[in-house]
Short mmCIF file of C-alpha atoms in Angstrom, two decimals:
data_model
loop_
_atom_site.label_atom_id
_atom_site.label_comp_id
_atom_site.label_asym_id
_atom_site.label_seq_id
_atom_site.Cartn_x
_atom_site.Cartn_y
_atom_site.Cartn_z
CA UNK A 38 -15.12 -14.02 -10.58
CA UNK A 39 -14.89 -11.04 -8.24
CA UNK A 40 -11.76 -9.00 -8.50
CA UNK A 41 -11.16 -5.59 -7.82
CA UNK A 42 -8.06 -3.18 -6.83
CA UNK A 43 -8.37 -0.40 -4.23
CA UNK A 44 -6.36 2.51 -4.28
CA UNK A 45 -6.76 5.45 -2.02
CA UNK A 46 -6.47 8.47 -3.02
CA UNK A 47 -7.40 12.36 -2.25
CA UNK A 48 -11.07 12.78 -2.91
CA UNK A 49 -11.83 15.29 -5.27
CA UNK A 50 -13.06 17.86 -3.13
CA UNK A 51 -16.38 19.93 -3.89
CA UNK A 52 -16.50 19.04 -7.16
CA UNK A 53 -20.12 18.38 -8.78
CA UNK A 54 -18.53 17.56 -12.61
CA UNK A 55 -19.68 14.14 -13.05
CA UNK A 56 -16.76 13.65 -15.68
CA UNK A 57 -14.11 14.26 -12.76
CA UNK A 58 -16.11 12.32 -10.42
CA UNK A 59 -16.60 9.38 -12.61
CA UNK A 60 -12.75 9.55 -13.32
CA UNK A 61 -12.12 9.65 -9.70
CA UNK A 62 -14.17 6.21 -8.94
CA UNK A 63 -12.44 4.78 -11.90
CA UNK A 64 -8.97 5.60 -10.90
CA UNK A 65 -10.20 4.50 -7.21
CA UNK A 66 -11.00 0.84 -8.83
CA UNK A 67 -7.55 0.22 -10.36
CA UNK A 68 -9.79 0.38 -13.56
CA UNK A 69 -7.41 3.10 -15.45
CA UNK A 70 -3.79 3.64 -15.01
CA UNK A 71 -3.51 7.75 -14.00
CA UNK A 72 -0.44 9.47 -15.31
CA UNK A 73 -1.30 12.64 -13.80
CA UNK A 74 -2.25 14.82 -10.11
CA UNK A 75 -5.96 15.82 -10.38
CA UNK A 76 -8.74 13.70 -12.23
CA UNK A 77 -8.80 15.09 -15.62
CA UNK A 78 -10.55 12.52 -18.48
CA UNK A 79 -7.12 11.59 -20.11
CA UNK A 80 -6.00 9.87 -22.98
CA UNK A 81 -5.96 6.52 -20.85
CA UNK A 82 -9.29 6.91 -19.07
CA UNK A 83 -11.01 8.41 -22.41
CA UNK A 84 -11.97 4.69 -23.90
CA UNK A 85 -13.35 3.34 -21.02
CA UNK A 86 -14.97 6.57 -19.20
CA UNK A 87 -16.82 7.57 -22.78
CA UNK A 88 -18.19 3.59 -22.86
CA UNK A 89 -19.56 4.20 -19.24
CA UNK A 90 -20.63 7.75 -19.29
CA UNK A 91 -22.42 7.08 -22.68
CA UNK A 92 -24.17 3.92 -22.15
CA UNK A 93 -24.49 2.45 -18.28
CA UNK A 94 -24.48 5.91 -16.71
CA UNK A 95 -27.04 7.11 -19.29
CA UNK A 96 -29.35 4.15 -19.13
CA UNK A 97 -28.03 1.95 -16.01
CA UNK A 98 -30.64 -0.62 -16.85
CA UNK A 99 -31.33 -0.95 -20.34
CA UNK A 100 -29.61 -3.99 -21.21
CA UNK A 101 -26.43 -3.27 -23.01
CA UNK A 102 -24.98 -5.66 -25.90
CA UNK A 103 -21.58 -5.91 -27.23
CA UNK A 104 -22.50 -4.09 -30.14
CA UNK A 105 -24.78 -1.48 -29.33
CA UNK A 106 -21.90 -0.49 -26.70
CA UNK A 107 -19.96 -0.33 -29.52
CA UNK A 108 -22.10 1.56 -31.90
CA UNK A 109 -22.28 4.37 -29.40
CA UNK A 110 -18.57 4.34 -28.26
CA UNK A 111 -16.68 4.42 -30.93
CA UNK A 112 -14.86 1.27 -29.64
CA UNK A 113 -14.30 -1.78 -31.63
CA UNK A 114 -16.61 -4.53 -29.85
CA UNK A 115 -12.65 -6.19 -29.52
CA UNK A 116 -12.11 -3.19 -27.36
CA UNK A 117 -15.40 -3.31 -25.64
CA UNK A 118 -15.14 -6.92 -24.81
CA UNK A 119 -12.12 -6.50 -22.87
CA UNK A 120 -13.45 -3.00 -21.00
CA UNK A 121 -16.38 -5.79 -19.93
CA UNK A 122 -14.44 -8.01 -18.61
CA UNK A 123 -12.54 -5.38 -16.43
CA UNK A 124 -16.25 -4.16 -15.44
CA UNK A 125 -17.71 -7.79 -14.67
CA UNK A 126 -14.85 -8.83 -12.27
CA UNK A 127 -14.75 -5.53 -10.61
CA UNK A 128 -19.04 -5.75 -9.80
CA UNK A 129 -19.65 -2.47 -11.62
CA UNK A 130 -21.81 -4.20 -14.06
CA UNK A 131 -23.51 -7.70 -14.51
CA UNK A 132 -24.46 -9.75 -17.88
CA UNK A 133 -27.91 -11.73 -18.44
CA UNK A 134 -28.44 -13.67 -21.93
CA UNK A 135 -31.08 -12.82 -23.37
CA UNK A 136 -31.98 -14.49 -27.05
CA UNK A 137 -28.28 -15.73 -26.94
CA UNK A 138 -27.30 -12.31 -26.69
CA UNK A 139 -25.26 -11.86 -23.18
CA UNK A 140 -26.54 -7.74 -22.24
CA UNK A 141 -25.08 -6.04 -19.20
CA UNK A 142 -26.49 -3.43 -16.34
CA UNK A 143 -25.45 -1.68 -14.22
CA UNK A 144 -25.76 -3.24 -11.17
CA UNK A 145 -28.52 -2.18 -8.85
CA UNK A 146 -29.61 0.20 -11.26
CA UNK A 147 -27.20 3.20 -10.25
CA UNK A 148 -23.70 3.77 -9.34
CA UNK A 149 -24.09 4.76 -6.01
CA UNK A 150 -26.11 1.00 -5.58
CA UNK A 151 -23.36 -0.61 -7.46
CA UNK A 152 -20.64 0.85 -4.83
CA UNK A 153 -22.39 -0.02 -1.95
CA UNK A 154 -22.69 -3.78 -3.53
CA UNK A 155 -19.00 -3.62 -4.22
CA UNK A 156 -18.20 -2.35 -0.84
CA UNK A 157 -19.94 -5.05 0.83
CA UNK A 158 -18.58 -7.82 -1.18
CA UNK A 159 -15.04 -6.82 -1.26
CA UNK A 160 -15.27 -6.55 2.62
CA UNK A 161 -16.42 -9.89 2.81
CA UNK A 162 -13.69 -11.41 0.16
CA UNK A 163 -11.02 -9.60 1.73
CA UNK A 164 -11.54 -10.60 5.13
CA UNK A 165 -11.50 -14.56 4.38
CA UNK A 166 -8.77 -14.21 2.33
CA UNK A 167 -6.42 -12.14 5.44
CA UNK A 168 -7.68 -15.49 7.33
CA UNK A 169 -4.94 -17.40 5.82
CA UNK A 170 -2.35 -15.06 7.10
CA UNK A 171 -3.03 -16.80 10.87
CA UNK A 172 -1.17 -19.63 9.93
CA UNK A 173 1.97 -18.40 9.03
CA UNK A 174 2.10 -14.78 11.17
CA UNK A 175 3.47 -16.49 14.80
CA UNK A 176 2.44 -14.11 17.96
CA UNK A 177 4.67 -11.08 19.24
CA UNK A 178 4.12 -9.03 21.74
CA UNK A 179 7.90 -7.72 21.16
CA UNK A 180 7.53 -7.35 17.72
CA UNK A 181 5.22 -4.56 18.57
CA UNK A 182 7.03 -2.55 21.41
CA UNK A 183 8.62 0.75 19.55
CA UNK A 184 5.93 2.37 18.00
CA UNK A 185 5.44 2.71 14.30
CA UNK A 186 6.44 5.91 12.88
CA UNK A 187 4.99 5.47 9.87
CA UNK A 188 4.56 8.19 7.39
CA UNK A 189 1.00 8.36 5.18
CA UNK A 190 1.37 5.41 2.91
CA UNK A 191 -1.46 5.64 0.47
CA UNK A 192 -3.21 2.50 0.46
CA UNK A 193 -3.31 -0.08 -2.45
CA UNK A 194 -4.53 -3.60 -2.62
CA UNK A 195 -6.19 -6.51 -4.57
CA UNK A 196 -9.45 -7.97 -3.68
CA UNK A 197 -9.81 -10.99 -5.60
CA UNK A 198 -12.21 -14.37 -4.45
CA UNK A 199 -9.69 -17.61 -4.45
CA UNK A 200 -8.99 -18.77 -7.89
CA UNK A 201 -7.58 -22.54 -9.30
CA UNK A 202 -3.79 -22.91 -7.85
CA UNK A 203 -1.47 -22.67 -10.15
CA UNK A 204 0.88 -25.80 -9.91
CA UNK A 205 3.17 -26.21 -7.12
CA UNK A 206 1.08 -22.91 -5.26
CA UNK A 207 0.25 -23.35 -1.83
CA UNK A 208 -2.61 -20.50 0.16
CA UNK A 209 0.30 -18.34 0.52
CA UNK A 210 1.21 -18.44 -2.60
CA UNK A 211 -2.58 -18.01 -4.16
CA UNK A 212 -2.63 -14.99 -1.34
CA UNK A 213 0.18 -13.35 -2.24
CA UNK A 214 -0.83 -13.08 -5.73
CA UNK A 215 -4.13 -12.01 -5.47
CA UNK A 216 -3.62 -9.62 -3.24
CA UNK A 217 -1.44 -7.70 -5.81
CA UNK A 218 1.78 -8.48 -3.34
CA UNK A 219 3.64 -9.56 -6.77
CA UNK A 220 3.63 -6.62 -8.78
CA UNK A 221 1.76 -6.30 -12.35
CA UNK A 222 5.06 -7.74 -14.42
CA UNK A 223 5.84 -10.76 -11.79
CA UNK A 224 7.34 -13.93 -13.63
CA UNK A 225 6.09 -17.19 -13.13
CA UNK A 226 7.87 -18.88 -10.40
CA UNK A 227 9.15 -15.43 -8.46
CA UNK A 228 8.61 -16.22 -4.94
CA UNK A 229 10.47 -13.48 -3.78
CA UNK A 230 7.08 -11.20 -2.11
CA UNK A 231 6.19 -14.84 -0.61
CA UNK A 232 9.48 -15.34 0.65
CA UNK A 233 9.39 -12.01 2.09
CA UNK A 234 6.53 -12.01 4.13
CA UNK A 235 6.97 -15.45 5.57
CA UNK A 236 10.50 -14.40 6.46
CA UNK A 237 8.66 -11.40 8.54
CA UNK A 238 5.55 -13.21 8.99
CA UNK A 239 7.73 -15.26 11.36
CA UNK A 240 10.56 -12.63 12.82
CA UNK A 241 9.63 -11.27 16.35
CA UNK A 242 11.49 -8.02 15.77
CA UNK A 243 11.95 -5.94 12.68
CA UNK A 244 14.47 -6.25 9.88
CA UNK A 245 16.58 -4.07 7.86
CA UNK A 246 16.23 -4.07 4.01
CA UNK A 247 19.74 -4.81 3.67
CA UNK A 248 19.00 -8.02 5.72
CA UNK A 249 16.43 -9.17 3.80
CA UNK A 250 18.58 -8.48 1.02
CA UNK A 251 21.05 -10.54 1.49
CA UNK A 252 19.25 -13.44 3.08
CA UNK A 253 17.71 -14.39 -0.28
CA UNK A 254 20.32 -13.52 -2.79
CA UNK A 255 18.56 -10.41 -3.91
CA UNK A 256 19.09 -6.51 -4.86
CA UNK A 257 18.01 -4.36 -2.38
CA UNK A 258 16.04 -2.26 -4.90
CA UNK A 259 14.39 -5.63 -5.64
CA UNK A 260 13.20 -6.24 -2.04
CA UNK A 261 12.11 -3.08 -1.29
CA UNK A 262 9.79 -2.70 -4.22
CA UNK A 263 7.85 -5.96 -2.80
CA UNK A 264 8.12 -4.21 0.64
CA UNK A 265 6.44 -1.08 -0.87
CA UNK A 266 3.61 -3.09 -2.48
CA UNK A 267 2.85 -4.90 0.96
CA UNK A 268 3.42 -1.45 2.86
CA UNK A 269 0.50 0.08 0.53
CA UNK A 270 -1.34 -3.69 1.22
CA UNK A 271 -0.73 -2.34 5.51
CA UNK A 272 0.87 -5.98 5.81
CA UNK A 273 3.96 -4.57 6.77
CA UNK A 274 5.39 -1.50 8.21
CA UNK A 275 8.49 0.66 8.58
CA UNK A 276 10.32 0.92 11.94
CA UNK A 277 13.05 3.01 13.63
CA UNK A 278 15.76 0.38 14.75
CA UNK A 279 16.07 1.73 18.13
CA UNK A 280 18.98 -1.08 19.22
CA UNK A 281 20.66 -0.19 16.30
CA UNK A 282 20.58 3.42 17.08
CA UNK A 283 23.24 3.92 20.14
CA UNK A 284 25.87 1.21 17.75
CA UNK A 285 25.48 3.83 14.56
CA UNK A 286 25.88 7.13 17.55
CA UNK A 287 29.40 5.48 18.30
CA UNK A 288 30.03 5.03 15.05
CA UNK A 289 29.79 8.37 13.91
CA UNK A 290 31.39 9.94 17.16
CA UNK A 291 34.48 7.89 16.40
CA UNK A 292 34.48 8.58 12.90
CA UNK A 293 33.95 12.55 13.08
CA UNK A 294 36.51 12.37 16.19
CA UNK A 295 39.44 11.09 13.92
CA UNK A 296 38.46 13.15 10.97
CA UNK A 297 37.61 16.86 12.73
CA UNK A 298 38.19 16.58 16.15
CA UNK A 299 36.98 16.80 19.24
CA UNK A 300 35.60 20.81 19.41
CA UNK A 301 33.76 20.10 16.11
CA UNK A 302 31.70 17.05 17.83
CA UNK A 303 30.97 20.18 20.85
CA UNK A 304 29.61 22.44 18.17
CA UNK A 305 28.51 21.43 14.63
CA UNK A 306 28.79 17.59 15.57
CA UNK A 307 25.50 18.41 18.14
CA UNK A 308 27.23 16.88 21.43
CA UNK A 309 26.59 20.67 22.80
CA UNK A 310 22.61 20.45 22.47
CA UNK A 311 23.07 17.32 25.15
CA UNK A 312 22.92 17.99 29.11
CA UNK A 313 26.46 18.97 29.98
CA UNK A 314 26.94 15.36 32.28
CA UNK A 315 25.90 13.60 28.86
CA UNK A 316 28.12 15.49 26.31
CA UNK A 317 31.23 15.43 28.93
CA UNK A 318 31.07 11.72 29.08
CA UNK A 319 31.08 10.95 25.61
CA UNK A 320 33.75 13.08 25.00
CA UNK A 321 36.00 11.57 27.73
CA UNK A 322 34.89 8.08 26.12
CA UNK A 323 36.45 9.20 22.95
CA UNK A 324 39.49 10.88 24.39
CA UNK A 325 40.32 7.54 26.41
CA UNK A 326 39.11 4.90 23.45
CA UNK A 327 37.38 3.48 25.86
CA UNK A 328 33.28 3.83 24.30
CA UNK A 329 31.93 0.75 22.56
CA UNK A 330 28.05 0.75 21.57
CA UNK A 331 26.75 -0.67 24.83
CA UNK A 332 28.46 1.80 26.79
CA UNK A 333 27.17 4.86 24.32
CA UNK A 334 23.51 3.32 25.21
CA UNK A 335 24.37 3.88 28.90
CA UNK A 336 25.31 7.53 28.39
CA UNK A 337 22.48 8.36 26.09
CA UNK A 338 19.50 6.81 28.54
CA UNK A 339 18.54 10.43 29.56
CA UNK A 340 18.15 11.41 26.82
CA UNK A 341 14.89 11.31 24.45
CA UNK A 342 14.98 9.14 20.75
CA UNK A 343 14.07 12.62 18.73
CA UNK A 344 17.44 13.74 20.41
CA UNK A 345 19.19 10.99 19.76
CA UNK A 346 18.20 10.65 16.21
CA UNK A 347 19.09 14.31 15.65
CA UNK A 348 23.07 14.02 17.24
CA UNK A 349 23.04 11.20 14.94
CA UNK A 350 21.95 13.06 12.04
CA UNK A 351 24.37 15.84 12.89
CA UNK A 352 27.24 13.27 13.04
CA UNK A 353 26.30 12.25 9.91
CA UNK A 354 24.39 9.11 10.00
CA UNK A 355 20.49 8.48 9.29
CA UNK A 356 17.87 6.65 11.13
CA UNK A 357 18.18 2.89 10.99
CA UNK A 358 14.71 1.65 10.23
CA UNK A 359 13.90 -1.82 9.70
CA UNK A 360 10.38 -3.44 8.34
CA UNK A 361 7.72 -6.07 10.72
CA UNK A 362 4.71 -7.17 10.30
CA UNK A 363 2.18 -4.30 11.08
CA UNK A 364 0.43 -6.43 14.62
CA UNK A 365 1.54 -8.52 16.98
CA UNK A 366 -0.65 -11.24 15.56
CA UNK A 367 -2.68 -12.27 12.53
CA UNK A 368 -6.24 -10.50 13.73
CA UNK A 369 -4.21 -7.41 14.27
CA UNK A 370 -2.79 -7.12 10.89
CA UNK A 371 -6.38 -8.46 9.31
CA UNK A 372 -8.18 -5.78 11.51
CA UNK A 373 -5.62 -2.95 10.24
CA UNK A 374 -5.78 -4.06 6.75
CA UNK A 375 -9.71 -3.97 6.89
CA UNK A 376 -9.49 -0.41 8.36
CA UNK A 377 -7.91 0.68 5.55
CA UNK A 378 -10.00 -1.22 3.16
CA UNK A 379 -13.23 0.43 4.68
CA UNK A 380 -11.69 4.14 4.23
CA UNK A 381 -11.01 3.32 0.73
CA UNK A 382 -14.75 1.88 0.11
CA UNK A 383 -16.27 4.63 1.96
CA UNK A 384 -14.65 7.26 -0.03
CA UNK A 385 -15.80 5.61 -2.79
CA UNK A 386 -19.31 5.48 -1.99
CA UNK A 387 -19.32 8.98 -1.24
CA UNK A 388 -18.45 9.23 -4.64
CA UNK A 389 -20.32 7.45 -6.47
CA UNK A 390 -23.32 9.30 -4.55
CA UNK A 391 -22.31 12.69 -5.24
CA UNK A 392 -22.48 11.36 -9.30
CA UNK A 393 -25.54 10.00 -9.15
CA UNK A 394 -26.75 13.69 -7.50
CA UNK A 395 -24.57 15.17 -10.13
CA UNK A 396 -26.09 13.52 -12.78
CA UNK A 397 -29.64 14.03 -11.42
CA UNK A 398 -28.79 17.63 -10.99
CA UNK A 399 -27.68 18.18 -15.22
CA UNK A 400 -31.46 16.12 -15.95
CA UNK A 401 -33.23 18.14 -14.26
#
């Protein structure tokens, strides 16, 4: 069955070395675990980029078996078997029997053909499997009101066709685990990435780690690694917690008032970046006791969120971002998702045409 992980990552810029650009596509598949920056042949990638380089990208359609594979690589036909397997349920190759003997190509005959049969098919996997997601995200317009500051998250995710539920697994379930939203390591029975994104799946605004945290009885460290995976998935996304923002301001104005006074909140506390009418009334809030969040919010209306999230930097305090579901509905998330997925797979194709020119180049 169909099965492949994308990962985006830098392409490897004007380079015509077919070993680096073979690495590259490999590494872009999920099909090697890179330890390194660049796209050097490592110790990792060595067993299964010497098995390609010297037998499907030599002769794509000769019709490989087990152990003539073997007899060239260097690998044990143990290790070749299970380099197959990776290569059959990610589409780079595809088996026949012939005279009992199963062979393997390379599908249509180069790699740039095999990418662009890969690209098509994950597209189409991964767009009836985001399907499911409509019954469980509910609509929010409100969800989606302050706008996502979200730094480059490189994009990682699991395209897999719909395999035999395990027992007791719903869709969601099935989803989240073939999407990759578990993690490599996940035990049987963790629900915790499900749990996660139904909790958000169904929250009209965003939530805070620490919420999440605590909702299900689990470490935040715990919660955020699922969060990462389904960030890199662009299921979910970070956001600044704007209502949170004026509440953490009075915070750390009536903290740094008690503890250095009120000239340090004029100067190094920031207060005397603010319009004079804005600065003067917080001040005389904290000389009279009488500011509470609500009233801070007032105050601070003139005045723009990069300001405000700098005043509350200088008093100490950080951003309070929380995590939603990246659209106001389940086509928007599916539709950002497949954005993402597209990038990915046209990068790759790119790729995997520059090789094939690369290696047309060295025969000729």
């Amino acid at each position: 069955m169909f099965r492949v992980r994308l990962v985006e990552a830098p392409m490897p810029t004007g380079s015509r070395d077919p070993d680096v650009l073979l690495a590259w596509l490999l590494d872009s598949m999920g099909l090697v675990r890179r330890k390194s920056d660049g796209f050097s042949v490592d110790d990792d990638q060595g067993a299964l980029h010497r098995m390609l380089s010297q037998t499907f990208m030599a002769e794509p359609l000769k019709g490989w078996d087990a152990k003539s594979i073997s007899d060239i690589s260097g690998l044990s036909q143990t290790g070749v078997h299970h380099q197959l397997v990776k290569l059959r349920e990610s589409g780079l190759v595809s088996t026949q029997t012939d005279d009992r003997w199963h062979v393997y190509v390379l599908r249509g005959g180069s790699m740039s053909a095999s990418m662009e049969l890969i690209s098509a098919q994950a597209k189409v996997i991964l767009n009836q499997r985001l399907g499911t997601l409509s019954s469980y995200i509910s609509e929010s317009e409100e969800r989606m009101v302050v706008p996502c500051e979200e730094e480059e998250y490189g994009f990682r995710i699991e395209v897999a066709e719909p395999r035999a539920l395990v027992e007791a697994e719903d869709s969601l379930d099935a989803l989240v685990r073939e999407l990759g939203l578990n993690g490599e390591r996940a035990k049987q029975g963790d629900e915790l990435s499900r749990k996660l994104l139904e909790e958000l799946s169904g929250s009209g605004n965003a939530v805070s780690l620490l919420a999440l945290s605590e909702k299900f009885g689990e470490s935040r460290s715990r919660v955020q690694r699922s969060i990462e995976r389904m960030r890199a998935a662009g299921i979910v996304e970070r956001v600044p917690m704007l209502e949170r923002l004026a509440q953490d301001i009075y915070a750390g104005l009536m903290r740094q008032s008690d503890a250095r006074g009120e000239d340090w909140l004029m100067t190094r506390g920031g207060l005397g970046r603010l319009d004079e009418s804005v600065s003067k009334s917080l001040i005389a809030g904290v000389r009279k006791k009488s500011l509470d969040s609500d009233r801070v919010q007032e105050i601070l209306k003139p005045v723009d969120i990069d300001a405000q999230r700098i005043l509350l930097n200088t008093l100490g305090g950080r951003m309070p971002y929380g995590i939603r579901i990246a659209g106001k509905d389940a086509g928007a998330v599916r539709e950002g998702v497949m954005r993402k997925a597209e990038r990915t797979l046209r990068r790759m194709r790119t790729v995997a045409q520059r090789l094939d020119d690369a290696l047309d180049d060295n025969e000729s």
